[in-house]
CSV table of C-alpha atoms in Angstrom, one decimal:
chain,number,residue,atom,x,y,z
A,1,MET,CA,-13.9,15.1,-26.3
A,2,PRO,CA,-12.6,14.1,-29.8
A,3,TYR,CA,-10.1,11.8,-28.2
A,4,LEU,CA,-12.8,10.2,-26.1
A,5,TRP,CA,-15.1,9.7,-29.1
A,6,LYS,CA,-12.3,8.4,-31.2
A,7,GLU,CA,-11.3,5.9,-28.5
A,8,VAL,CA,-14.9,4.7,-28.1
A,9,LEU,CA,-15.1,4.0,-31.9
A,10,GLU,CA,-11.8,2.3,-32.0
A,11,GLN,CA,-12.4,0.0,-29.0
A,12,THR,CA,-16.0,-0.9,-29.9
A,13,ARG,CA,-15.0,-1.6,-33.6
A,14,GLY,CA,-12.2,-3.9,-32.5
A,15,LYS,CA,-12.6,-7.5,-31.2
A,16,GLY,CA,-10.3,-7.2,-28.2
A,17,LEU,CA,-12.6,-5.3,-25.9
A,18,TRP,CA,-15.6,-7.5,-26.7
A,19,LEU,CA,-13.6,-10.7,-26.2
A,20,GLY,CA,-12.3,-9.4,-22.9
A,21,LEU,CA,-15.8,-8.4,-21.7
A,22,LEU,CA,-17.1,-11.8,-22.8
A,23,LEU,CA,-14.4,-13.6,-20.9
A,24,VAL,CA,-15.0,-11.6,-17.8
A,25,ALA,CA,-18.7,-12.1,-18.0
A,26,LEU,CA,-18.6,-15.9,-18.5
A,27,THR,CA,-16.2,-16.4,-15.6
A,28,SER,CA,-18.2,-14.1,-13.4
A,29,LEU,CA,-21.4,-16.0,-14.2
A,30,PHE,CA,-19.7,-19.3,-13.2
A,31,LEU,CA,-18.6,-17.8,-9.9
A,32,LEU,CA,-22.1,-16.4,-9.4
A,33,ALA,CA,-23.7,-19.8,-9.9
A,34,GLN,CA,-21.2,-21.4,-7.5
A,35,ALA,CA,-21.8,-18.6,-4.9
A,36,ARG,CA,-25.5,-19.7,-4.5
A,37,SER,CA,-24.2,-22.5,-2.2
A,38,TYR,CA,-22.3,-20.1,0.1
A,39,PRO,CA,-23.7,-19.2,3.5
A,40,ALA,CA,-26.3,-16.4,3.2
A,41,ASP,CA,-24.7,-14.0,5.6
A,42,LEU,CA,-21.4,-13.6,3.8
A,43,GLY,CA,-22.1,-15.3,0.5
A,44,PHE,CA,-22.3,-12.1,-1.5
A,45,GLU,CA,-19.0,-10.7,0.0
A,46,ALA,CA,-17.2,-14.0,-0.5
A,47,MET,CA,-18.3,-14.0,-4.2
A,48,LEU,CA,-17.1,-10.5,-4.7
A,49,LEU,CA,-13.7,-11.4,-3.3
A,50,SER,CA,-13.6,-14.4,-5.6
A,51,LEU,CA,-14.5,-12.1,-8.5
A,52,PHE,CA,-11.6,-9.9,-7.6
A,53,ASP,CA,-9.2,-12.8,-7.4
A,54,MET,CA,-10.3,-13.9,-10.8
A,55,ASN,CA,-9.7,-10.3,-12.1
A,56,VAL,CA,-6.2,-10.4,-10.7
A,57,TYR,CA,-5.3,-12.8,-13.5
A,58,LEU,CA,-7.5,-11.4,-16.3
A,59,LEU,CA,-7.7,-7.6,-16.0
A,60,PRO,CA,-4.0,-6.6,-15.9
A,61,LEU,CA,-3.4,-8.5,-19.2
A,62,LEU,CA,-6.6,-7.2,-20.8
A,63,ALA,CA,-6.1,-3.6,-19.7
A,64,MET,CA,-2.4,-3.5,-20.8
A,65,PHE,CA,-3.1,-5.2,-24.1
A,66,LEU,CA,-6.0,-2.9,-25.0
A,67,ALA,CA,-4.3,0.3,-23.9
A,68,SER,CA,-0.8,-0.5,-25.4
A,69,PHE,CA,-2.1,-1.6,-28.8
A,70,SER,CA,-4.3,1.6,-28.9
A,71,VAL,CA,-1.2,3.8,-28.3
A,72,TYR,CA,1.0,1.7,-30.7
A,73,GLN,CA,-1.6,2.0,-33.4
A,74,GLU,CA,-1.3,5.8,-33.2
A,75,LYS,CA,2.4,5.4,-34.0
A,76,GLU,CA,1.9,2.7,-36.7
A,77,LEU,CA,-0.7,4.7,-38.6
A,78,ARG,CA,1.4,7.9,-38.2
A,79,THR,CA,-1.6,9.7,-36.6
A,80,LEU,CA,0.7,10.5,-33.6
A,81,LEU,CA,3.2,12.1,-35.9
A,82,MET,CA,0.5,14.2,-37.5
A,83,LEU,CA,-0.9,15.3,-34.2
A,84,VAL,CA,2.3,16.4,-32.5
A,85,THR,CA,3.7,18.2,-35.6
A,86,LYS,CA,0.5,20.1,-36.3
A,87,ARG,CA,-1.2,21.3,-33.1
A,88,GLU,CA,-0.3,19.2,-30.1
A,89,SER,CA,2.7,18.5,-27.9
A,90,GLY,CA,3.7,15.1,-26.7
A,91,LEU,CA,2.4,16.0,-23.2
A,92,SER,CA,-1.0,17.0,-24.6
A,93,PHE,CA,-1.3,13.9,-26.7
A,94,LEU,CA,-0.4,11.5,-23.8
A,95,THR,CA,-2.7,13.3,-21.4
A,96,ARG,CA,-5.7,13.2,-23.7
A,97,LYS,CA,-5.0,9.7,-24.9
A,98,SER,CA,-4.5,8.4,-21.3
A,99,LEU,CA,-7.7,10.0,-20.1
A,100,ALA,CA,-9.7,8.7,-23.0
A,101,LEU,CA,-8.4,5.2,-22.5
A,102,GLN,CA,-9.0,5.3,-18.8
A,103,ALA,CA,-12.6,6.5,-19.4
A,104,VAL,CA,-13.5,4.0,-22.1
A,105,LEU,CA,-11.9,0.9,-20.6
A,106,ILE,CA,-12.9,1.5,-17.0
A,107,GLY,CA,-16.3,2.5,-18.2
A,108,ALA,CA,-16.7,-0.7,-20.2
A,109,PHE,CA,-15.8,-3.0,-17.4
A,110,VAL,CA,-17.8,-1.1,-14.8
A,111,ILE,CA,-20.9,-1.2,-17.1
A,112,ALA,CA,-20.4,-5.0,-17.5
A,113,TYR,CA,-20.4,-5.5,-13.8
A,114,LEU,CA,-23.4,-3.2,-13.3
A,115,LEU,CA,-25.3,-5.5,-15.7
A,116,LEU,CA,-24.1,-8.5,-13.8
A,117,ALA,CA,-25.5,-6.9,-10.6
A,118,PHE,CA,-29.0,-7.7,-11.8
A,119,PRO,CA,-28.7,-11.5,-11.5
A,120,MET,CA,-26.6,-10.9,-8.3
A,121,LYS,CA,-29.5,-9.0,-6.8
A,122,PHE,CA,-32.0,-11.8,-7.4
A,123,LEU,CA,-29.7,-14.8,-6.6
A,124,LEU,CA,-27.8,-13.5,-3.6
A,125,ASN,CA,-28.2,-11.3,-0.6
A,126,PHE,CA,-27.1,-8.2,-2.4
A,127,HIS,CA,-25.4,-5.4,-0.5
A,128,ALA,CA,-25.0,-2.1,-2.3
A,129,ALA,CA,-22.1,-0.9,-0.1
A,130,SER,CA,-20.2,-4.1,-0.7
A,131,PHE,CA,-20.8,-3.9,-4.4
A,132,GLY,CA,-19.7,-0.3,-4.4
A,133,ALA,CA,-16.4,-1.3,-2.7
A,134,PHE,CA,-15.9,-3.9,-5.4
A,135,LEU,CA,-16.4,-1.3,-8.1
A,136,LEU,CA,-13.9,1.0,-6.4
A,137,ALA,CA,-11.3,-1.8,-6.3
A,138,LEU,CA,-12.0,-2.5,-10.0
A,139,LEU,CA,-11.6,1.2,-10.8
A,140,ILE,CA,-8.2,1.5,-9.0
A,141,PHE,CA,-7.0,-1.8,-10.5
A,142,LEU,CA,-7.8,-0.7,-14.0
A,143,ALA,CA,-6.5,2.8,-13.6
A,144,VAL,CA,-3.0,1.4,-12.8
A,145,PHE,CA,-2.8,-1.2,-15.5
A,146,VAL,CA,-4.3,0.9,-18.3
A,147,GLN,CA,-1.6,3.5,-17.6
A,148,VAL,CA,1.1,0.7,-17.6
A,149,GLY,CA,-0.3,-0.2,-21.0
A,150,VAL,CA,0.0,3.3,-22.3
A,151,PHE,CA,3.7,3.3,-21.2
A,152,LEU,CA,4.3,-0.1,-23.0
A,153,GLY,CA,2.6,1.2,-26.1
A,154,VAL,CA,4.9,4.3,-26.2
A,155,ALA,CA,8.1,2.3,-25.3
A,156,SER,CA,7.7,-0.6,-27.8
A,157,ARG,CA,9.0,-0.3,-31.3
A,158,ASN,CA,7.3,-3.2,-33.0
A,159,LYS,CA,4.3,-5.5,-32.4
A,160,MET,CA,6.4,-8.5,-31.3
A,161,GLN,CA,8.2,-6.4,-28.7
A,162,LEU,CA,4.8,-5.0,-27.6
A,163,ILE,CA,3.3,-8.5,-27.1
A,164,GLY,CA,6.4,-9.7,-25.2
A,165,ALA,CA,6.4,-6.6,-23.0
A,166,ASN,CA,2.8,-7.1,-22.1
A,167,ILE,CA,3.2,-10.8,-21.3
A,168,LEU,CA,6.4,-10.3,-19.3
A,169,THR,CA,4.9,-7.4,-17.3
A,170,TRP,CA,1.8,-9.4,-16.5
A,171,PHE,CA,3.9,-12.5,-15.5
A,172,GLY,CA,6.2,-10.4,-13.4
A,173,VAL,CA,3.5,-8.5,-11.5
A,174,VAL,CA,1.1,-11.5,-11.0
A,175,PHE,CA,3.6,-14.3,-10.3
A,176,LEU,CA,7.3,-13.3,-9.9
A,177,LEU,CA,6.7,-10.5,-7.3
A,178,ASP,CA,4.9,-12.9,-5.0
A,179,LEU,CA,7.8,-15.3,-5.2
A,180,ALA,CA,10.1,-12.5,-4.2
A,181,TYR,CA,7.9,-11.6,-1.3
A,182,LEU,CA,7.8,-15.2,-0.1
A,183,TYR,CA,11.6,-15.4,-0.4
A,184,PHE,CA,12.1,-12.3,1.8
A,185,LEU,CA,9.3,-13.1,4.2
A,186,PRO,CA,11.3,-15.2,6.7
A,187,ALA,CA,13.7,-12.3,7.1
A,188,VAL,CA,10.9,-9.9,8.2
A,189,THR,CA,11.3,-8.7,11.8
A,190,ALA,CA,9.7,-6.0,14.0
A,191,ASP,CA,12.6,-3.7,13.0
A,192,ASN,CA,12.2,-4.0,9.3
A,193,ALA,CA,8.4,-4.7,9.1
A,194,ARG,CA,7.5,-1.3,8.0
A,195,ALA,CA,10.0,-1.3,5.1
A,196,PHE,CA,8.6,-4.7,4.0
A,197,ALA,CA,5.0,-3.4,4.3
A,198,TRP,CA,5.8,-0.5,1.9
A,199,ALA,CA,7.3,-3.0,-0.6
A,200,TYR,CA,4.3,-5.3,-0.2
A,201,PHE,CA,1.5,-2.8,-0.3
A,202,LEU,CA,3.0,-0.7,-3.1
A,203,ASN,CA,2.0,-3.7,-5.2
A,204,PRO,CA,-1.5,-2.7,-6.4
A,205,ILE,CA,-2.7,-6.3,-6.3
A,206,HIS,CA,-2.0,-6.6,-2.6
A,207,ALA,CA,-3.1,-3.1,-1.6
A,208,VAL,CA,-6.4,-3.3,-3.5
A,209,ARG,CA,-7.2,-6.8,-2.2
A,210,MET,CA,-6.6,-5.8,1.4
A,211,MET,CA,-8.7,-2.7,0.9
A,212,LEU,CA,-11.5,-4.8,-0.5
A,213,GLU,CA,-11.3,-7.4,2.3
A,214,HIS,CA,-11.5,-4.6,4.8
A,215,GLN,CA,-14.4,-2.8,3.1
A,216,LEU,CA,-16.3,-6.1,2.8
A,217,GLY,CA,-15.9,-6.8,6.5
A,218,LEU,CA,-13.7,-9.8,5.9
A,219,PHE,CA,-10.6,-8.3,7.5
A,220,SER,CA,-10.6,-6.4,10.8
A,221,LEU,CA,-8.0,-3.9,12.0
A,222,THR,CA,-8.8,-4.7,15.6
A,223,GLY,CA,-7.3,-7.6,17.6
A,224,MET,CA,-4.2,-7.8,15.3
A,225,SER,CA,-0.8,-9.0,16.6
A,226,ARG,CA,2.0,-6.5,17.1
A,227,MET,CA,3.7,-7.7,13.9
A,228,MET,CA,0.5,-7.2,11.9
A,229,GLU,CA,0.0,-3.8,13.4
A,230,LYS,CA,3.5,-2.9,12.2
A,231,LEU,CA,2.7,-4.2,8.7
A,232,VAL,CA,-0.7,-2.7,8.4
A,233,PHE,CA,0.3,0.7,9.8
A,234,LEU,CA,-2.1,2.6,7.4
A,235,ASP,CA,-5.7,2.2,6.7
A,236,PRO,CA,-6.1,-0.3,3.7
A,237,LEU,CA,-8.0,2.3,1.8
A,238,ALA,CA,-5.0,4.7,2.1
A,239,PHE,CA,-2.6,2.1,0.7
A,240,ALA,CA,-5.0,1.5,-2.2
A,241,LEU,CA,-5.3,5.2,-3.0
A,242,ILE,CA,-1.5,5.7,-2.8
A,243,ASN,CA,-1.2,3.0,-5.6
A,244,ALA,CA,-4.0,4.7,-7.6
A,245,LEU,CA,-2.1,7.9,-7.6
A,246,LEU,CA,1.5,6.8,-7.6
A,247,TRP,CA,1.7,4.2,-10.4
A,248,PRO,CA,-0.4,6.0,-13.1
A,249,ALA,CA,1.6,9.2,-12.4
A,250,LEU,CA,4.9,7.3,-12.6
A,251,PHE,CA,4.2,5.4,-15.8
A,252,PHE,CA,2.7,8.6,-17.4
A,253,GLY,CA,6.0,10.4,-16.6
A,254,LEU,CA,8.1,7.5,-18.0
A,255,ALA,CA,6.0,7.4,-21.2
A,256,LEU,CA,6.4,11.2,-21.6
A,257,LEU,CA,10.2,10.9,-21.1
A,258,ILE,CA,10.5,8.1,-23.7
A,259,ARG,CA,8.2,10.0,-26.1
A,260,ASN,CA,10.3,13.2,-25.8
A,261,ALA,CA,13.5,11.2,-26.2
A,262,GLY,CA,12.2,9.5,-29.3
A,263,ALA,CA,11.1,12.8,-30.7
A,264,HIS,CA,14.5,14.4,-30.2
A,265,HIS,CA,16.2,11.3,-31.7
A,266,ASP,CA,14.0,11.5,-34.8
């Protein structure tokens, strides 16, 4: 609880979270205004998918920056050293810090979209189930990249390194990986389709988007070609949940290893 309250105070006192929320709110309002011209039957779902596509570019960078700088600040202000030398282990600190960051950052963006749901309800044909699927996609997406930010905050030794690591990670995940998929796509056959599917859907951007499309009724698992059946061999929700569990656990473990290695070196 002290970590959670401390994180709330730090994030709300800083400008980063408010600027991020303002940016997301403004772009969402523009998309909402544009969605009024969409067909009534699927206009709301199409707008939610557009919101997610926008978040693909904004949220990873925002989540990683906010989380990584929060962790780095603990090292810079020597509060981490005081915590781990007095009463807490590195594992305890990282667990509590990660949970606090996840709760505060996810909570802030979810609350922002809950507030945006009010104009959506009056301007569009609002569907609670579709909006719930969008919030689930948002939660999974943030859970992954907040934990990546925790790892970057632990691994970086100075602010310039931290800024560069955030930008390079964001650029690699959002742009470079898709170029790699496009490069290998012509070589995909029925024999290696499942291996490619694992590589493709272990990218949280692809897995969560596919899950959202399916939940919104914009992608059907029936009537697919044999190749698509080999690629989408699990329910899209299952792929998304695998990402939600795998990547946060992996980056938490890597952060703990680096933290323990640094402690032994010191």
